[in-house]
XYZ file of C-alpha atoms in Angstrom:
474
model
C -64.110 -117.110 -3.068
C -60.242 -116.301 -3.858
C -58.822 -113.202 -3.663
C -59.752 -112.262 -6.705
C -56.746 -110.369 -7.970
C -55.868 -109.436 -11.069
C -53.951 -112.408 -13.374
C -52.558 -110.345 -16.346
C -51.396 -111.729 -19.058
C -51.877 -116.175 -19.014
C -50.546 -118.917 -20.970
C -51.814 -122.618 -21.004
C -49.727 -125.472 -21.461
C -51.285 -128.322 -23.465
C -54.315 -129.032 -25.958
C -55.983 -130.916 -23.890
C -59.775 -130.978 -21.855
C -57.994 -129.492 -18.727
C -56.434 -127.155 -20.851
C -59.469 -125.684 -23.151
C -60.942 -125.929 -19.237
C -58.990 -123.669 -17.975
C -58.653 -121.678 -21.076
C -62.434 -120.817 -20.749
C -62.320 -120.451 -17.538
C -59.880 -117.371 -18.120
C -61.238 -116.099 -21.135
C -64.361 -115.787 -19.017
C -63.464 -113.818 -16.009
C -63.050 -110.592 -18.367
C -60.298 -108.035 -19.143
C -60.336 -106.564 -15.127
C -58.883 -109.883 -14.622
C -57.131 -111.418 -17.241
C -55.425 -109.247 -19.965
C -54.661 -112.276 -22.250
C -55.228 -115.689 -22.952
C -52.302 -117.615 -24.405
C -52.331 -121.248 -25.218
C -49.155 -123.362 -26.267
C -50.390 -126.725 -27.126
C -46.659 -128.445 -27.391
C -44.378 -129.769 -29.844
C -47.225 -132.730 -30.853
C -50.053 -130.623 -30.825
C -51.922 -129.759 -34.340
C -54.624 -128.144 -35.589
C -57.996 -129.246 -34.573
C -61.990 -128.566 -33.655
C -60.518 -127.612 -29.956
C -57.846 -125.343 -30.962
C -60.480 -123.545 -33.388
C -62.644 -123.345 -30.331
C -60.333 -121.546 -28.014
C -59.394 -119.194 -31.250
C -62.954 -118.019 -31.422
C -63.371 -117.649 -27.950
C -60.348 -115.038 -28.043
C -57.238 -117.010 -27.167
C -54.046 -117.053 -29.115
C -53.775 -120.308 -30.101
C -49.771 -121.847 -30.679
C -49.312 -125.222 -31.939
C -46.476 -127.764 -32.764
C -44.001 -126.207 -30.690
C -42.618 -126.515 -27.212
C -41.261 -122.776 -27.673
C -43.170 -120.239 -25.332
C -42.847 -116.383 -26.569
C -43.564 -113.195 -24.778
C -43.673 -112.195 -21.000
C -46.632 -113.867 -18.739
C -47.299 -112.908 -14.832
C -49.051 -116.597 -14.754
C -48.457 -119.845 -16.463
C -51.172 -123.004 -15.932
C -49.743 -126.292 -16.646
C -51.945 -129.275 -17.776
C -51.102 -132.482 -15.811
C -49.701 -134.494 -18.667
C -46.778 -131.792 -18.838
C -43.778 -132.728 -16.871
C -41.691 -130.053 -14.701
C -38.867 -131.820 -16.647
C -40.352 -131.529 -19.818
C -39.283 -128.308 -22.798
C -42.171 -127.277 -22.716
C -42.972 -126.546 -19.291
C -39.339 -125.230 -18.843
C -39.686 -122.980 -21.711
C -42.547 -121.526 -20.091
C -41.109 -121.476 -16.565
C -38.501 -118.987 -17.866
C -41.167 -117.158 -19.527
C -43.587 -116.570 -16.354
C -43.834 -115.400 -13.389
C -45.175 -118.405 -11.746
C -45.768 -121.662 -13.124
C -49.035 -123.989 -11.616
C -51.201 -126.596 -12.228
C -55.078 -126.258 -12.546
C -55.940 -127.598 -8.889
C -53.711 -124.983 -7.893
C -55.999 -122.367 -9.900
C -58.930 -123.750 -8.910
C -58.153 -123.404 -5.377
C -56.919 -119.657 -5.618
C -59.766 -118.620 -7.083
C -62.340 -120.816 -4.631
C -60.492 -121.938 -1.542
C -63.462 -122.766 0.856
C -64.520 -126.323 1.781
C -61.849 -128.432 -0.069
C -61.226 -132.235 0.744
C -57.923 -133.455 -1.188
C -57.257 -137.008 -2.240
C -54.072 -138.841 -3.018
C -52.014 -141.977 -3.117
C -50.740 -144.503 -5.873
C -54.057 -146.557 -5.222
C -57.348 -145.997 -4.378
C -57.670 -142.373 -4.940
C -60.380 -142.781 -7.524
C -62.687 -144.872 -4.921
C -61.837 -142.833 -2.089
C -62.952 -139.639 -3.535
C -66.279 -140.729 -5.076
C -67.112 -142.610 -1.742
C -66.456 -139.399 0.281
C -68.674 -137.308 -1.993
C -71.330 -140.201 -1.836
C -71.356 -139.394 1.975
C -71.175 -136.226 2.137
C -74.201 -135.585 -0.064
C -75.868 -138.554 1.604
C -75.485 -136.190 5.119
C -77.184 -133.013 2.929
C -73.481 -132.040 2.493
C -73.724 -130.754 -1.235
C -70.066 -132.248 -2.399
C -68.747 -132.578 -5.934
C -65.924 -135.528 -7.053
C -63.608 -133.799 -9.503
C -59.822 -133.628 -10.237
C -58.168 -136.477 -11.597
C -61.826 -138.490 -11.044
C -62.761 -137.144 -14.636
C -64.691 -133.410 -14.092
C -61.951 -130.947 -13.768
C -61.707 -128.929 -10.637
C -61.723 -125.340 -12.729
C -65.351 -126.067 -14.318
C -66.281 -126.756 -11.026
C -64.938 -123.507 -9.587
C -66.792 -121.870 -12.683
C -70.880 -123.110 -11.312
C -70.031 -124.111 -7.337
C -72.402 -123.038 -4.765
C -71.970 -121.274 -2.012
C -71.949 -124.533 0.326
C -70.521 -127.023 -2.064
C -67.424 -129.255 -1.013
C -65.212 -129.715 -3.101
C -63.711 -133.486 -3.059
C -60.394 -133.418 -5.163
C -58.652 -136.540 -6.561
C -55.396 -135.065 -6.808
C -52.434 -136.520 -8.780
C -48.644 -136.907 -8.608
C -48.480 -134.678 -11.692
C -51.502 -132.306 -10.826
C -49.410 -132.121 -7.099
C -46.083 -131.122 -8.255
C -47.402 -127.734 -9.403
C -49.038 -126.887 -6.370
C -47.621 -123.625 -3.849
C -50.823 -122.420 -1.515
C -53.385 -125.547 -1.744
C -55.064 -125.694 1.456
C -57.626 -128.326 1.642
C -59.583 -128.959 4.764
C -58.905 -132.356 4.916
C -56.010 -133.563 2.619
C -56.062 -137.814 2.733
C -52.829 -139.396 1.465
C -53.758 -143.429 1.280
C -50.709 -144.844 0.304
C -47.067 -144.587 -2.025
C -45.469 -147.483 -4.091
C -43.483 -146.738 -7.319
C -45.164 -145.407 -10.280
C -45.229 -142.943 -12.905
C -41.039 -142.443 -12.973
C -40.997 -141.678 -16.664
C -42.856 -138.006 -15.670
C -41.162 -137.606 -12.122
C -37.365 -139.125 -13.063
C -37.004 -140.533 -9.747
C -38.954 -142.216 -7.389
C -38.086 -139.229 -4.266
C -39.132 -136.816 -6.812
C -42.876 -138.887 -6.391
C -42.608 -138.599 -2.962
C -42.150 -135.376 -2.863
C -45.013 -134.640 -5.114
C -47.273 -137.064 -2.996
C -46.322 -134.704 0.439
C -47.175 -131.380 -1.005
C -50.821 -131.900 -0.358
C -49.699 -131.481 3.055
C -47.772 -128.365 2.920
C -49.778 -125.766 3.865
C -52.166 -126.908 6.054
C -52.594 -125.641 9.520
C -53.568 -126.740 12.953
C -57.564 -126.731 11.929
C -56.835 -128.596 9.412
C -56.966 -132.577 9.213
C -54.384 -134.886 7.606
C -55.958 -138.091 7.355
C -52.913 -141.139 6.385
C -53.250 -144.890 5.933
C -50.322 -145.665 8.174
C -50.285 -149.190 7.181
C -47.917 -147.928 4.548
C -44.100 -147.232 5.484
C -43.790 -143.927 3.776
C -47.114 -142.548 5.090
C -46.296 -143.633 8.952
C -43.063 -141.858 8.523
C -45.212 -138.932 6.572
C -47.622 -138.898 9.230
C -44.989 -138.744 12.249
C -43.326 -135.625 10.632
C -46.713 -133.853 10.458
C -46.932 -134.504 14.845
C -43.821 -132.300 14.490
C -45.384 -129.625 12.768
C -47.962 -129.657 15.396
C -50.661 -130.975 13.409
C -52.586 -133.821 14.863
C -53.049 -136.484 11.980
C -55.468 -138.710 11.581
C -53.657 -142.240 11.478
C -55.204 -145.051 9.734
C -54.544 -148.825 9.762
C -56.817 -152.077 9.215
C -53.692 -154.210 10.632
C -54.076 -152.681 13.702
C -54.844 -150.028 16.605
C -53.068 -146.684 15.964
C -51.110 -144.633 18.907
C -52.678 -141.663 17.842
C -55.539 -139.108 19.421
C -56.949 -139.030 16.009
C -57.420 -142.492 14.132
C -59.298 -145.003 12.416
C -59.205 -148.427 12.549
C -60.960 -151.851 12.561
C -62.398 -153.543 15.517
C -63.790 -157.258 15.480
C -64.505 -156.100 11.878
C -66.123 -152.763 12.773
C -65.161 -149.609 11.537
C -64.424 -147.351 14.246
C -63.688 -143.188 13.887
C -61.846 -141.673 16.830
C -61.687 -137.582 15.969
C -61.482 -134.946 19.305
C -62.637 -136.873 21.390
C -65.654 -138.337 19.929
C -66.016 -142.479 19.144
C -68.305 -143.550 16.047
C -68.724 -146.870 15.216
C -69.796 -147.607 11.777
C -70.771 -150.741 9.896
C -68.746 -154.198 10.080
C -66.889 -154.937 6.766
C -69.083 -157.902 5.811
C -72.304 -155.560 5.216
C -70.135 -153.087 3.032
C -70.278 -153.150 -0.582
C -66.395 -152.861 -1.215
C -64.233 -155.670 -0.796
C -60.505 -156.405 0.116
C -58.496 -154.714 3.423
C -57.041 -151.458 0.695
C -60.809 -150.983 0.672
C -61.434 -151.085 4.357
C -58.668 -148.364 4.937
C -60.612 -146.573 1.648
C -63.825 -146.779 3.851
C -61.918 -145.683 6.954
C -60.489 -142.180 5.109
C -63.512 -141.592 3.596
C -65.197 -141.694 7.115
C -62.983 -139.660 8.739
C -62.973 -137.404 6.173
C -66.571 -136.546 6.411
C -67.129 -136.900 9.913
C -64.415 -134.179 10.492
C -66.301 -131.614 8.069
C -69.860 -132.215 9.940
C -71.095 -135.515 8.688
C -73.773 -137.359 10.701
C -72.558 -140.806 11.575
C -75.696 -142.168 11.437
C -76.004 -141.134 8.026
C -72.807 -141.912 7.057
C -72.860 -145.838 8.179
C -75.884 -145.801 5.917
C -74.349 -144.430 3.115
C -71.317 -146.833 3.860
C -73.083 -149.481 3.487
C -75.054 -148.328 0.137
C -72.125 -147.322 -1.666
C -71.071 -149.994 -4.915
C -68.221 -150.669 -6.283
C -66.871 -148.068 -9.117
C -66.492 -150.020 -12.539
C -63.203 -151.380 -13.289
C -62.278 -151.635 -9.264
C -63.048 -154.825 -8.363
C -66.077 -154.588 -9.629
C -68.118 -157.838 -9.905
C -69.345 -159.224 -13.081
C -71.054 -162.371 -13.126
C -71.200 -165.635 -11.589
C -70.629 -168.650 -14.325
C -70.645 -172.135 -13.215
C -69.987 -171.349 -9.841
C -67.109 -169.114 -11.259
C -67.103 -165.102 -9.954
C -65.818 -162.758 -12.453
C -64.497 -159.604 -11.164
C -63.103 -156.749 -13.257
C -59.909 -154.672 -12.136
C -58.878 -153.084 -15.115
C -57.693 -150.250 -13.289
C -54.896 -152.125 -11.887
C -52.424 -150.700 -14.267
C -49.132 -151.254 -11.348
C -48.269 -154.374 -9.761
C -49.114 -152.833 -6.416
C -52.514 -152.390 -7.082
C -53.304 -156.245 -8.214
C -51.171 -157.454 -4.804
C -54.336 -155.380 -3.004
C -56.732 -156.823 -5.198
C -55.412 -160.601 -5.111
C -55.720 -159.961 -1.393
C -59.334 -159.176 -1.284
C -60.295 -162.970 -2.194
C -59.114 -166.344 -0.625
C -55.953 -167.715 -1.279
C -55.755 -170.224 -3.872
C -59.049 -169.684 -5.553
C -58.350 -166.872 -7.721
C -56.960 -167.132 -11.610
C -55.715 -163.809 -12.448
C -55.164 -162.636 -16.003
C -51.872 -160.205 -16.155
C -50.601 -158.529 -18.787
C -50.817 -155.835 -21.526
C -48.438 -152.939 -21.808
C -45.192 -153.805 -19.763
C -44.746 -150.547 -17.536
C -41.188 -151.861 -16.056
C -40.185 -151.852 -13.145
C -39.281 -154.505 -10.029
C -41.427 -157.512 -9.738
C -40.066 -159.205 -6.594
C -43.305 -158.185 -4.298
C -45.777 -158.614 -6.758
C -44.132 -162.357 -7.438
C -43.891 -163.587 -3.913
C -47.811 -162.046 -3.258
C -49.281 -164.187 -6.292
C -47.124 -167.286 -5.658
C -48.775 -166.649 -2.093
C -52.568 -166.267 -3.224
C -53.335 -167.099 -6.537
C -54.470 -170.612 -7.405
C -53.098 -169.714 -11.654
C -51.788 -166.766 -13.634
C -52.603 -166.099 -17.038
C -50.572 -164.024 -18.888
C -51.256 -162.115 -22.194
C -50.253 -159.870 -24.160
C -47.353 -157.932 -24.950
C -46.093 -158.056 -21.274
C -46.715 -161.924 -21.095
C -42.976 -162.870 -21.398
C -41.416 -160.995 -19.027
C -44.524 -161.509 -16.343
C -44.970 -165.312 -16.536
C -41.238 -165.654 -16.517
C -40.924 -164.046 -13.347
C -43.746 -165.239 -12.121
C -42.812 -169.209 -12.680
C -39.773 -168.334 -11.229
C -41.393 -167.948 -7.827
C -43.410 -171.102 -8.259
C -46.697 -169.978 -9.901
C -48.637 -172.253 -12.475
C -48.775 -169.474 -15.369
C -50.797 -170.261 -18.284
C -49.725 -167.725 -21.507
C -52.200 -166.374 -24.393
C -51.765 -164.148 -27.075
C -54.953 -161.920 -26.035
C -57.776 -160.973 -23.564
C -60.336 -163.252 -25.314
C -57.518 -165.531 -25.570
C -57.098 -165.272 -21.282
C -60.646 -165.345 -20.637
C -60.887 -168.493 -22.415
C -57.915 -170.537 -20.721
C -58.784 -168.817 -17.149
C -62.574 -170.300 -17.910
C -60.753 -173.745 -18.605
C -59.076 -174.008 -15.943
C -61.243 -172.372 -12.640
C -63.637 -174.298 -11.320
C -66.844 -173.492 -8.590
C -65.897 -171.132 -5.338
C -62.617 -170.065 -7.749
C -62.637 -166.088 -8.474
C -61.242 -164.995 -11.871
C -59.923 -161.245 -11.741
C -58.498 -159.362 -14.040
C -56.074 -157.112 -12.592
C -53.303 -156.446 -15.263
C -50.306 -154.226 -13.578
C -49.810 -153.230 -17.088
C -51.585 -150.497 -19.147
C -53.344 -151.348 -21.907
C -51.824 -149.497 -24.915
C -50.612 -152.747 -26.697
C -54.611 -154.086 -27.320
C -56.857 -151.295 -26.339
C -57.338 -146.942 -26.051
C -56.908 -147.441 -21.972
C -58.129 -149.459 -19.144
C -62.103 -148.420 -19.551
C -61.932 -150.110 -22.756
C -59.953 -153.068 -21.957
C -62.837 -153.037 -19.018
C -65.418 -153.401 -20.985
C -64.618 -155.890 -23.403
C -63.974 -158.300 -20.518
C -67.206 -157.580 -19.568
C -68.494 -158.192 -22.841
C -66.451 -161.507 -22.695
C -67.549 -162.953 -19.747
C -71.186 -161.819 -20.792
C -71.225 -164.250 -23.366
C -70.345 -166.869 -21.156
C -73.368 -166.181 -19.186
C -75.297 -166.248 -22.329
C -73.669 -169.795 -23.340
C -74.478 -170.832 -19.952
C -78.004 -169.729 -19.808
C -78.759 -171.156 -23.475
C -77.210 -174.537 -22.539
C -78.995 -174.363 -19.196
C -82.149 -173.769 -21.479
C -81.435 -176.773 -24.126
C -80.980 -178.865 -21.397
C -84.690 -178.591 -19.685
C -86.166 -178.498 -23.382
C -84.379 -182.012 -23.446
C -85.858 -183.237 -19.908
C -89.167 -182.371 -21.243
């Protein structure tokens, strides 16, 4: 465990699940450790069943405000809070120290941590590493931004339990001490600039996973990507000895990961494992490959047995809304990639399947930014585009520009339908939006699951005209 000290009076920032977490996770540890429990729920925040919670439990609950009264030696941040925003401003004047709940977490239970981060992948990376670890007898828990947050974890971990942390931007920036074992940064392309204000200001968050860690620990860093080579070259001069990882080719590193006539191959200390080929894997696409690779090396360095681990390589599934397969139709494979809220994301998904057989449906809520890569990929791979949506205009536009075929439609159903009409056997149809989904759906689970539902019912009209159709022959 942490040090254990004494944390005085505490305010929470945000009305939230990670806030109420961490809320009860203070409120727990007793007056030798906490004095007070304060929680400012922000200028939006209203009454409600969670607020009422927290009162009863003993916090002072303060809503509809981004004021922050009083004195506090600690302030915990939610991740939806920006360092930019009033709120958390208000409260860095107020507090001693300002963090984020990883940060807590970690403080209070720094032993066997694995961080995770990068624009993409983070969410497949982190279960898959867990899935080995516990597959090697390694008790390990997926938390962080995965979905379980890190403090509850903290609150019921045993004594041998990894900890494997999907780590955000936002959940980065308000990290001083973290420490993980391993920290795994997979890759950095523009996104979320309405919380950081500039794209360096990402960056920077992105890196801190790094700072502290020391020459036992492990770096691991898809160098396929610009900004992680150049991350990973600056870590050689702080005497660490990364782990560099590339599907594209051979790394000129002691530690490294790689492919080899399709294999994956592990190079840590000294020691070569060679794991399954990427045609018995369950995960598709070269972004996935690298996933594979970190998750690998991540495990192997902590103890893993790579026996064990190629068989838990090769038993792991896709997660749902990752290019997660559906159904086959008339010859037609459905694949679901609602997560693919940034165009980055569906230029690694697009290039998972062969060029010019896949019908992509974009669209949704238009995020902004440059289009120029994510144009040239799709004019490159994609067989047709189908827009929807609210982002529909600006997308196909762009898109036709750079000498796609772009079919438009008001909704998903809508793009289901016209992608159906137009694919034929061997084609792929993905959904990979690079929009959220806010104009037509709650978030990208949702929008998931009703293309699911959609091309369900294709099935079914398949399979009951497949069944009129031998009542007929006989």
């Amino acid at each position: 465990m942490g040090d254990q000290g004494f944390l005085g009076d505490v305010v929470v920032l945000g009305m939230g699940q990670t806030a109420e977490a961490v809320a009860r996770y203070l409120l727990g540890l007793g007056a030798d450790r906490v004095s007070s429990v304060t929680v400012v729920g922000g200028a939006k925040s209203a009454p409600g069943d969670r607020a009422a919670r927290l009162s009863e439990l003993g916090a002072t609950v303060v809503l509809g405000t981004d004021d922050v009264s009083g004195a506090f030696d600690l302030a915990v941040a939610s991740p939806g809070i920006s360092e930019f925003s009033d709120l958390f401003g208000n409260a860095r004047a107020a507090s001693r120290r300002v963090i984020g709940e990883p940060e807590l977490a970690w403080e209070e239970s720094p032993e066997r941590w694995i961080g995770i981060t990068g624009t993409n992948g983070k969410t497949t990376t982190t279960s898959l590493t867990a899935h080995l670890l516990n597959a090697c007898g390694m008790p390990a828990a997926a938390v962080g931004n995965i979905g379980p947050n890190v403090i509850g974890e903290v609150a019921r971990r045993r004594p041998d339990e990894w900890i494997v942390a999907e780590l955000s931007s936002f959940q980065l920036a308000t990290t001083e001490r973290l420490e993980p074992r391993v920290a795994c940064l997979l890759n950095i392309t523009p996104d979320h600039a309405e919380w950081h204000r500039t794209h360096a200001n990402y960056i920077a968050a992105k890196e801190r996973i790094f700072a502290n860690l020391g020459v036992g620990d492990l770096p691991v860093l898809v160098v396929d990507d610009p900004e992680c080579a150049r991350i990973a070259d600056e870590l050689d001069e702080r005497g660490l000895a990364p782990c560099r990882v590339s599907v594209t080719r051979v790394p000129d590193s002691p530690n490294r990961a790689y492919l080899q006539d399709g294999r994956l191959i592990v190079e840590l200390d000294g020691e070569r494992d060679e794991l399954p080929r990427t045609d018995e894997l369950g995960l598709e696409g070269p972004h996935n490959y690298a996933n594979a690779l970190v998750a690998a090396a991540a495990a192997l360095f902590v103890g893993a047995d790579p026996a064990v681990v190629s068989r838990a390589l090769v038993g792991f599934a896709p997660l749902e809304h990752r290019i997660e397969p559906v159904a086959t139709v008339a010859g037609v494979r459905y694949v679901n990639d609602s997560k693919a809220t940034n165009t980055d994301a569906v230029e690694k998904a697009v290039g998972s399947f062969p060029a010019g057989r896949v019908v992509v449906l974009v669209g949704g809520h238009d995020k902004g930014g440059d289009l120029t890569s994510f144009c040239d990929v799709l004019a490159a791979q994609v067989k047709c585009v189908v827009a929807y949506g609210e982002a529909q205009g600006r997308l196909g536009a762009a898109l036709e520009l750079a000498g796609c075929r772009v079919l438009y439609a008001p909704h998903m159903a809508d793009a289901v339908e016209a992608a159906r009409a137009v694919a034929e056997p061997g084609d792929v149809v993905l959904l990979s939006p690079a929009c959220s989904s806010y104009d037509e759906f709650s978030g990208f689970e949702e929008r998931g699951h009703r293309f699911k539902d959609l091309v369900r019912e294709l099935a079914d009209d398949e399979r009951r005209s497949l069944e009129r159709d031998l009542a007929e022959e006989r």
